[in-house]
mmCIF file of C-alpha atoms in Angstrom:
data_model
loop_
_atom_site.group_PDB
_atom_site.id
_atom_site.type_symbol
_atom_site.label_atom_id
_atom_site.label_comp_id
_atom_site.label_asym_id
_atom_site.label_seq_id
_atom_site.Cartn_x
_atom_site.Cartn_y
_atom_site.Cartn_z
ATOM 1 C CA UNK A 1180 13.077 -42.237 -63.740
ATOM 2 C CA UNK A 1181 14.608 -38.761 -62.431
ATOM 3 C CA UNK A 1182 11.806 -36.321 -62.080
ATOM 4 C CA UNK A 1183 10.700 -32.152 -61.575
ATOM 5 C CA UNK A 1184 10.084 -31.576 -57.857
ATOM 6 C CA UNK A 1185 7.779 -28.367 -57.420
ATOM 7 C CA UNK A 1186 7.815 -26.718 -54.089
ATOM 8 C CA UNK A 1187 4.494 -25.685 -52.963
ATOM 9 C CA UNK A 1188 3.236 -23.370 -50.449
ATOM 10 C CA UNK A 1189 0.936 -20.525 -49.750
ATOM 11 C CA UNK A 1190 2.716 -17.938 -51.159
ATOM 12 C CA UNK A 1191 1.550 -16.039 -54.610
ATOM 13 C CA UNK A 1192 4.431 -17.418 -56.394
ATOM 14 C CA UNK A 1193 3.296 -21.321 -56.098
ATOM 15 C CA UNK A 1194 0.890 -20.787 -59.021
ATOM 16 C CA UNK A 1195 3.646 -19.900 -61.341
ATOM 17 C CA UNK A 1196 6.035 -22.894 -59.843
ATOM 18 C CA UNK A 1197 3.473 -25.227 -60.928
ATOM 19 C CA UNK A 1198 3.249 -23.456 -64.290
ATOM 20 C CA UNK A 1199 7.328 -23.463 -64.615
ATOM 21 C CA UNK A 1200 7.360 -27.212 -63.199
ATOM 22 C CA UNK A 1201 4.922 -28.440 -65.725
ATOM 23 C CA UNK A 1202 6.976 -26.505 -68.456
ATOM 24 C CA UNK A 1203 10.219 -28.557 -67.267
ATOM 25 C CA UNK A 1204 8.616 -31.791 -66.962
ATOM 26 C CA UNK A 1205 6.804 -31.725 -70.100
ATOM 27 C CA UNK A 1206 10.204 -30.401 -71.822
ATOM 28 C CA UNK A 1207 11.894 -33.655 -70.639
ATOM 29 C CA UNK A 1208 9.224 -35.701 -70.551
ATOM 30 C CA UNK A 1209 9.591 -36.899 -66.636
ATOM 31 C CA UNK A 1210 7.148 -37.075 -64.038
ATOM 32 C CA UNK A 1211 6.280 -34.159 -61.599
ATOM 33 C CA UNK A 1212 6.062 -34.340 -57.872
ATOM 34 C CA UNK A 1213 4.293 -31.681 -56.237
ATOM 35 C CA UNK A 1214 6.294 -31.194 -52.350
ATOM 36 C CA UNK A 1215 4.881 -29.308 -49.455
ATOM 37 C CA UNK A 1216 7.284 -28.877 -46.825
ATOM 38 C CA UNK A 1217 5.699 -28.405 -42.921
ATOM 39 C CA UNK A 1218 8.162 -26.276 -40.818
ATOM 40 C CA UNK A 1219 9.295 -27.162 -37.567
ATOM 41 C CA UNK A 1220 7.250 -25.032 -35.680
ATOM 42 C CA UNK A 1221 8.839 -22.517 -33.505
ATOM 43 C CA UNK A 1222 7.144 -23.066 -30.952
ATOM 44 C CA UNK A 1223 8.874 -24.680 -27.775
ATOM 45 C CA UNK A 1224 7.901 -28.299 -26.170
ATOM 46 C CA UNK A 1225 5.751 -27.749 -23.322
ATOM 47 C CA UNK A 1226 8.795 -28.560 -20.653
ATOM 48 C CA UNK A 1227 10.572 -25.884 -22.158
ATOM 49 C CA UNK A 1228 8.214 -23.212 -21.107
ATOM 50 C CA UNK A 1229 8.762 -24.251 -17.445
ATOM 51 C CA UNK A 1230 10.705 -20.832 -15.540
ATOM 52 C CA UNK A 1231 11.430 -19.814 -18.884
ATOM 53 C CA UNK A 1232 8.216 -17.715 -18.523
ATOM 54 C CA UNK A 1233 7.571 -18.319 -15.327
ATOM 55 C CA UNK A 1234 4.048 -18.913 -15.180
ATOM 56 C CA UNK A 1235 3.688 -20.859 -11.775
ATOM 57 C CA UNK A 1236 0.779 -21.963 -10.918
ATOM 58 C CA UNK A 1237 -0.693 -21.133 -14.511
ATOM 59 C CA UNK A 1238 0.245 -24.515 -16.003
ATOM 60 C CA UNK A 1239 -2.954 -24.666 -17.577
ATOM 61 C CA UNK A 1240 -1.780 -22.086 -19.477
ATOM 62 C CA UNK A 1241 1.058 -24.459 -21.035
ATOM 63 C CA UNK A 1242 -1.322 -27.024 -22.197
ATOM 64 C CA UNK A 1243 -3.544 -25.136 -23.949
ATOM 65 C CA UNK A 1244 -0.871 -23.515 -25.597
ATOM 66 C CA UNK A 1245 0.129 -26.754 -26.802
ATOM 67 C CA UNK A 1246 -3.267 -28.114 -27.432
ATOM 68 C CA UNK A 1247 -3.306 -24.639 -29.614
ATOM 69 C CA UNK A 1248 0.221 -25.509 -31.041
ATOM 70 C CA UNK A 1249 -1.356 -28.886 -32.075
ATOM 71 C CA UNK A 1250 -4.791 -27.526 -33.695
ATOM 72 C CA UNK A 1251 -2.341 -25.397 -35.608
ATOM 73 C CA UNK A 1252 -0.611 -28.414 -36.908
ATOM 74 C CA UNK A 1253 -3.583 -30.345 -37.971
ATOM 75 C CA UNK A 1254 -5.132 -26.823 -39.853
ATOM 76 C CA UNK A 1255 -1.397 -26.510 -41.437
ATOM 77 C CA UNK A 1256 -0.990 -30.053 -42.518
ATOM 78 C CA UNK A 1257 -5.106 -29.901 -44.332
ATOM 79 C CA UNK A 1258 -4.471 -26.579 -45.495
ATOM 80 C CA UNK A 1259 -1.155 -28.344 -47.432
ATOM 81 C CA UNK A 1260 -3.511 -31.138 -48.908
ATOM 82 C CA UNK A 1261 -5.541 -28.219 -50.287
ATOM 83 C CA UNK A 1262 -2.434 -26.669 -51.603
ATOM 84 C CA UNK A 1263 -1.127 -29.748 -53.230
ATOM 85 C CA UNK A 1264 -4.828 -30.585 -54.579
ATOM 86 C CA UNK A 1265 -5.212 -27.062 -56.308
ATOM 87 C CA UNK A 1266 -1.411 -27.593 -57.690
ATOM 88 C CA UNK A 1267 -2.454 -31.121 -59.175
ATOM 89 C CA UNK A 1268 -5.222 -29.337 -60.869
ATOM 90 C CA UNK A 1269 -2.940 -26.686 -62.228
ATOM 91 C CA UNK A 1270 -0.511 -28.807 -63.556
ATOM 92 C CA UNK A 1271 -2.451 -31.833 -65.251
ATOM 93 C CA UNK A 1272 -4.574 -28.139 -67.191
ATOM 94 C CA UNK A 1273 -1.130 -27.797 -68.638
ATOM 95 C CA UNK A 1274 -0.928 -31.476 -70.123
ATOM 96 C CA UNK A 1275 0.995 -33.404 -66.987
ATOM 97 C CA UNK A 1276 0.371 -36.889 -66.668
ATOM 98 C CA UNK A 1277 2.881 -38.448 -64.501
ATOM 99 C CA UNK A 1278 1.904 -36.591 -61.148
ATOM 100 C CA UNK A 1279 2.552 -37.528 -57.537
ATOM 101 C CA UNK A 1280 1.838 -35.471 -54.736
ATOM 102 C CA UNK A 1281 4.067 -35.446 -51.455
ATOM 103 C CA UNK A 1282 3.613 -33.755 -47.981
ATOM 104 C CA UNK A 1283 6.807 -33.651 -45.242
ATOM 105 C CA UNK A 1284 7.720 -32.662 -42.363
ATOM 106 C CA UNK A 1285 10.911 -30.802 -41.340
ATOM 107 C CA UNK A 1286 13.533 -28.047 -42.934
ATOM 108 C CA UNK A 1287 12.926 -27.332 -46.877
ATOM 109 C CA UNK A 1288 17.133 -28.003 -47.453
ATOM 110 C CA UNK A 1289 17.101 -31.037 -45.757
ATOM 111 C CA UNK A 1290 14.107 -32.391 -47.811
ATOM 112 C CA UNK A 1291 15.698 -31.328 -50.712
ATOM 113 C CA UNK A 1292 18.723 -32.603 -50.065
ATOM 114 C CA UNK A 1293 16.870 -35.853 -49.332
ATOM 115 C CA UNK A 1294 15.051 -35.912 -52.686
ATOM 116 C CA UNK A 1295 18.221 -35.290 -54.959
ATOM 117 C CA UNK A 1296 18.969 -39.100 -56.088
ATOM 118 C CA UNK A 1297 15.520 -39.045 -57.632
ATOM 119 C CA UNK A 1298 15.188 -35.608 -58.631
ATOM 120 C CA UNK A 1299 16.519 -33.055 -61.970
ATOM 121 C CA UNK A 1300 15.320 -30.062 -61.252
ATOM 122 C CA UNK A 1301 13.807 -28.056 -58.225
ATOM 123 C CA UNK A 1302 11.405 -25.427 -59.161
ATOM 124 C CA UNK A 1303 10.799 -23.018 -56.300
ATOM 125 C CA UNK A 1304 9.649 -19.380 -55.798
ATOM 126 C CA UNK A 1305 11.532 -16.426 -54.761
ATOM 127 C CA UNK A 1306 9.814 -15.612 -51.665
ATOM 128 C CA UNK A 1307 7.884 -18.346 -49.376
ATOM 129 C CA UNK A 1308 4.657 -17.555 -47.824
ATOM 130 C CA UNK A 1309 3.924 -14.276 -46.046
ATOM 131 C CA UNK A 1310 6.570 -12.051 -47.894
ATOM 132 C CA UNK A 1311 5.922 -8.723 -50.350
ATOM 133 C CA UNK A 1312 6.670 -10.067 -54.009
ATOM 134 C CA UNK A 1313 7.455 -6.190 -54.372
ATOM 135 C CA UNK A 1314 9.923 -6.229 -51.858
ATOM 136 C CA UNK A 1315 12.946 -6.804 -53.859
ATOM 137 C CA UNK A 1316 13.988 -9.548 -51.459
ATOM 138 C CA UNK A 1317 14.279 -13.216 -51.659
ATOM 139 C CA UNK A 1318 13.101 -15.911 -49.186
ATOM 140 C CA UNK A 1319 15.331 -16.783 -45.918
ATOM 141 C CA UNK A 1320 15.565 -20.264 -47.159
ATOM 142 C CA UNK A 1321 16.293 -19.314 -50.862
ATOM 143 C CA UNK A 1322 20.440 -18.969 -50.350
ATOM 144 C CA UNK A 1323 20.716 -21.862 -48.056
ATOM 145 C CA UNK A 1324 19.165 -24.218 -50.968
ATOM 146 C CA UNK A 1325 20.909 -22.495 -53.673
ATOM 147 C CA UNK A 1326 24.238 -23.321 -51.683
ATOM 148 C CA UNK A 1327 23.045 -26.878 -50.281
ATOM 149 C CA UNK A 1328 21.562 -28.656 -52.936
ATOM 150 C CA UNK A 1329 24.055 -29.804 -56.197
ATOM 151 C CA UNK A 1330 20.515 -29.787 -58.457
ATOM 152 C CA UNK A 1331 20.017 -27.146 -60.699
ATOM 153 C CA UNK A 1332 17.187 -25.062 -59.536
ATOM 154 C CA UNK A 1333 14.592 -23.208 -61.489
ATOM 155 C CA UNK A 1334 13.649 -19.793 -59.356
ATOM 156 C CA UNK A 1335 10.293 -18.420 -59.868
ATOM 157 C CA UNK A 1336 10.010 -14.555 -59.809
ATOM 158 C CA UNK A 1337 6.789 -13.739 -61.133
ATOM 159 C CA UNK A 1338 4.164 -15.294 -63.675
ATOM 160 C CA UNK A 1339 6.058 -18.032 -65.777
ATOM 161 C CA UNK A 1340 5.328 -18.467 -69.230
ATOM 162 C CA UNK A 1341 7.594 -20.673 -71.668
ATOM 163 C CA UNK A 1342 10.732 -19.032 -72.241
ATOM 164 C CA UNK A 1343 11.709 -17.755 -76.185
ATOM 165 C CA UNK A 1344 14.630 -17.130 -75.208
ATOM 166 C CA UNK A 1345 18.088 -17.967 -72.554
ATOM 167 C CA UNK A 1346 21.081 -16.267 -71.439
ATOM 168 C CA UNK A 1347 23.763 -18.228 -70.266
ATOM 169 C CA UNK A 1348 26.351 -16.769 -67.797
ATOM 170 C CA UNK A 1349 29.554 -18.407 -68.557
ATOM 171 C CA UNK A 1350 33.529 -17.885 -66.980
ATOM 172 C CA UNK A 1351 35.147 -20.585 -69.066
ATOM 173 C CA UNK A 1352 36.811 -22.224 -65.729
ATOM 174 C CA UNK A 1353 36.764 -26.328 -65.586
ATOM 175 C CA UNK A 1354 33.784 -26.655 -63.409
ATOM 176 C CA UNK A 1355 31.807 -24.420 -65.685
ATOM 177 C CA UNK A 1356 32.840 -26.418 -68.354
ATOM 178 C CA UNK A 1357 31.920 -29.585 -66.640
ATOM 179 C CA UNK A 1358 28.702 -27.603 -66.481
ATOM 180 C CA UNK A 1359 28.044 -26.623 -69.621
ATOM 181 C CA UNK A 1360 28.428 -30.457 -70.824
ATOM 182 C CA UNK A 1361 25.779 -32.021 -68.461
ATOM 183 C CA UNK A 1362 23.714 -28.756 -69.562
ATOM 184 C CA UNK A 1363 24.162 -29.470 -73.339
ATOM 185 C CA UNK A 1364 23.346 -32.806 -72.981
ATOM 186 C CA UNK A 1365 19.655 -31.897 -71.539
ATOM 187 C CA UNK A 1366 16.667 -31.622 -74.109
ATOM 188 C CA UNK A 1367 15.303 -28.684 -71.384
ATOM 189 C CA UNK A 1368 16.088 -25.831 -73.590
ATOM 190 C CA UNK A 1369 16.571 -27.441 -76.965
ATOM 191 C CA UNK A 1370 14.731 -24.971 -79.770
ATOM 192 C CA UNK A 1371 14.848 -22.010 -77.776
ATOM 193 C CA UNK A 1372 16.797 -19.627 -78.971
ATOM 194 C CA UNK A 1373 20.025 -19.184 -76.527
ATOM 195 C CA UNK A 1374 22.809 -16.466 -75.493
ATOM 196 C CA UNK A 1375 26.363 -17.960 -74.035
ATOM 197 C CA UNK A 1376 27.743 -14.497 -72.183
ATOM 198 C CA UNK A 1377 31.066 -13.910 -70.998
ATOM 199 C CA UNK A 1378 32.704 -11.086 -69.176
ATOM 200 C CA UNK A 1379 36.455 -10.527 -69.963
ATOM 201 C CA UNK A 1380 38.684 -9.858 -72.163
ATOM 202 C CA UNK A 1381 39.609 -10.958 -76.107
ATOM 203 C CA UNK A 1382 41.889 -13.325 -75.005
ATOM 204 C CA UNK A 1383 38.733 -15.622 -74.028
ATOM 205 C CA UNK A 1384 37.129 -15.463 -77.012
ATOM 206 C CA UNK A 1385 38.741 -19.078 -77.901
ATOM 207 C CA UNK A 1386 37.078 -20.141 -74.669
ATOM 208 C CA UNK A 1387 33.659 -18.890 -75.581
ATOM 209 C CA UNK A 1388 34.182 -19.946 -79.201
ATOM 210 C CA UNK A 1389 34.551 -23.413 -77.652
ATOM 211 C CA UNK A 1390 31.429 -23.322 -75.043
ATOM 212 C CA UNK A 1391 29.799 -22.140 -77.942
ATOM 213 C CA UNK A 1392 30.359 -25.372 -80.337
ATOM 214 C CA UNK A 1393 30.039 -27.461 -77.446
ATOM 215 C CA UNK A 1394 26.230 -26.284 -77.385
ATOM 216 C CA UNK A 1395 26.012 -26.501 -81.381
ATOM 217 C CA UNK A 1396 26.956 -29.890 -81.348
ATOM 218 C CA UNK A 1397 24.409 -30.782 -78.724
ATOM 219 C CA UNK A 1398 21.362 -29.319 -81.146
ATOM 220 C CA UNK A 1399 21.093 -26.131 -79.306
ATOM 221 C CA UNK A 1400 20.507 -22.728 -81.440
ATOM 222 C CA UNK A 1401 22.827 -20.458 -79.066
ATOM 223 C CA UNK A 1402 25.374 -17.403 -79.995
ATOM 224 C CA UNK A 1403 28.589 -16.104 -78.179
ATOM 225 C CA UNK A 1404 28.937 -12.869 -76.907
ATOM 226 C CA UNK A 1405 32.328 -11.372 -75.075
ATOM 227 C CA UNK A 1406 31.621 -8.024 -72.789
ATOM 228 C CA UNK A 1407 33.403 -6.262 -71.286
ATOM 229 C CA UNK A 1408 32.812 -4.129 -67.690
ATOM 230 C CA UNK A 1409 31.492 -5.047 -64.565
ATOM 231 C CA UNK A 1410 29.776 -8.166 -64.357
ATOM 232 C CA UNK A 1411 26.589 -7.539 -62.653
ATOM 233 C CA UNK A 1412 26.268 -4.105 -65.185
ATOM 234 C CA UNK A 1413 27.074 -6.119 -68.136
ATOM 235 C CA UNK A 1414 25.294 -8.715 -67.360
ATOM 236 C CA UNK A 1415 22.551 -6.847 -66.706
ATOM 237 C CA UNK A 1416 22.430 -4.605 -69.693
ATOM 238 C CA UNK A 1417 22.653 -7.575 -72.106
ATOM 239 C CA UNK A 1418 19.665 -8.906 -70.275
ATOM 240 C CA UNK A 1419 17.306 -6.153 -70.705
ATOM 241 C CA UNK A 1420 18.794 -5.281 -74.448
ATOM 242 C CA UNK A 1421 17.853 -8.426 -75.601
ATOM 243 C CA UNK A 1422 14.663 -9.092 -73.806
ATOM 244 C CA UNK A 1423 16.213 -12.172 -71.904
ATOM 245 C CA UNK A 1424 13.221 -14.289 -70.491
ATOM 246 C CA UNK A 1425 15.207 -16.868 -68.727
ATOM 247 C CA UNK A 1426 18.762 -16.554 -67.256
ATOM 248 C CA UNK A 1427 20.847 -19.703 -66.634
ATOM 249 C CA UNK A 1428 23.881 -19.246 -63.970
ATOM 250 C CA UNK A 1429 25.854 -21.101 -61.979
ATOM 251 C CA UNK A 1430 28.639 -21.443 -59.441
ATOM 252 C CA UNK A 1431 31.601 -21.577 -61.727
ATOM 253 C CA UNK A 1432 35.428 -21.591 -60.847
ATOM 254 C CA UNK A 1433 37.385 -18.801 -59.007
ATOM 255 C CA UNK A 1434 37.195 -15.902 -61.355
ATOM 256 C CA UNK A 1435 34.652 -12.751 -61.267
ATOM 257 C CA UNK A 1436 31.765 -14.753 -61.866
ATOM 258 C CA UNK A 1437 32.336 -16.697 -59.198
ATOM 259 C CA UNK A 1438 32.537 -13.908 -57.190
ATOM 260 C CA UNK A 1439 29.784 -12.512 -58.931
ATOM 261 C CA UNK A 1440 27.675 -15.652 -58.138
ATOM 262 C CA UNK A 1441 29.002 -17.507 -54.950
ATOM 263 C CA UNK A 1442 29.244 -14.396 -53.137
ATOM 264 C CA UNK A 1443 26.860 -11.478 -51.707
ATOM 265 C CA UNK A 1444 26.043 -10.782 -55.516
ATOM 266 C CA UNK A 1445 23.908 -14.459 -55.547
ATOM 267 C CA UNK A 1446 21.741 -13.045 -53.337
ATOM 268 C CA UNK A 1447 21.355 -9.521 -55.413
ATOM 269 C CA UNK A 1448 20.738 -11.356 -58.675
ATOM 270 C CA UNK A 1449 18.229 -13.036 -57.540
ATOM 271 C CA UNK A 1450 16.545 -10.606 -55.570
ATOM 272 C CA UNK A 1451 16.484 -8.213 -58.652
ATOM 273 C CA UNK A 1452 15.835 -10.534 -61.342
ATOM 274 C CA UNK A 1453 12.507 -9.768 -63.177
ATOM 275 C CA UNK A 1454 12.476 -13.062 -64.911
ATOM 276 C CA UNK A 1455 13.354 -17.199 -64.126
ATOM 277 C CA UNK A 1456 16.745 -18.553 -63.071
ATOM 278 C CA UNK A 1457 17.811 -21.796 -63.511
ATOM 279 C CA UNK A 1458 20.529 -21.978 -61.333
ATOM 280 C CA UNK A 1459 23.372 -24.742 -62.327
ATOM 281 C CA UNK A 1460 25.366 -26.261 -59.841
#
């Protein structure tokens, strides 16, 4: 059985990733697996450091950096089986059965990209550990998963509670289409009450009209709404007029919200968003 992979860390945000991943796995009713990723470390192999510094004589100096580098490595990896203990806790409080807890070493995409076959959703925070949640920024691994991995991703901001409502970000094209069906079919938002938004002009209303039965026939409790204006400002100003608590996007097909999305703008959504994105791919 497919389940909800939450990325832990140290940062602030992997309280509310546990919160949001025991939301989606309890929603449909898979197991969770808790993930803590160790870095490379950026440290260099001790034969590297020879003339690169050039510390002669001073070899010594080289091994205890290593032994150092090491003792760093052993603190990291029981500091992670704290992490992943405190996260177990946190998630079974919230009614989780099924939980398994992983640790790995190596790049966060690449373990992702890894876990996939087994996986639905990834639920991961904004920012990693280290980083100003005030910052307005968004975490230097962040845009490489969002573009690497082809499972939808649920992005933590803040504090996560269930979501009473959805906006869906929608451009009509094929792919977001194809979208839209393997999103309908999924029990993850069924009973929340949902908004289908597109930007353009009346001559897509027969496309949203579509999307929108699409999601009716699948059980979901969703309207269609047609704005026009810029994307990001309409986008934005349905968000906050309606009190939005979760925003569903995606990489769509080649039309302003894919420009909107796949481009510079990705990274600008999510580093302004005040509240969760599940991001469809």
């Amino acid at each position: 059985m497919k389940k909800i992979t939450a990325c832990i860390d140290g940062s602030a945000l992997s309280t509310s990733v546990c919160d949001a991943a025991a939301w989606a796995s309890k929603q449909l009713n898979v197991p969770l697996k808790l993930l803590h990723v160790l870095e490379k470390t950026n440290i260099p192999a001790r034969e590297d450091f020879s003339g690169a510094i050039g510390l002669g004589s001073r070899e010594h100096l080289l091994d205890e950096l290593v032994e150092l580098d090491a003792q760093r490595g052993k603190i990291a990896l029981e500091h992670g089986k704290h992490m992943l203990e405190d996260a177990e806790a946190r998630v079974r409080e919230h009614g989780v059965d099924q939980v398994e807890k992983q640790q790995r070493h190596g790049d966060l995409l690449e373990s992702l990209q890894d876990l996939q076959d087994e996986n639905r959703i990834f639920v991961l925070g904004r920012l990693g550990e280290g980083h100003d949640l005030n910052s307005g920024a968004i975490g230097a691994h962040i845009e490489r998963v969002v573009r690497g991995i082809q499972t939808p991703l649920l992005l933590n901001i803040g504090e996560f509670s269930a979501p009473q409502n959805f906006m869906i970000a929608y451009d009509g094209s094929q792919t977001a289409q194809d979208a839209l069906k393997r999103f309908a079919d999924s029990p993850l938002l069924k009973g929340i009450k949902g908004h289908i938004v597109m930007v353009g002009s009346d001559k897509e209303q027969a496309t949203l009209d579509n999307a929108v039965d699409t999601l009716k026939q699948n059980g979901l409790d969703i309207e269609g709404h047609l704005l026009n204006g810029d994307v990001l400002d309409a986008l934005d100003a349905f968000k906050q007029n309606h009190k939005i608590e979760l925003m569903v996007m995606g990489a769509y097909g080649h039309t302003r919200l894919r420009e909107f999305f796949v481009g510079s703008n990705t990274s600008k959504m999510i580093a302004s968003s005040k509240i969760p994105l599940l991001v469809l791919r």
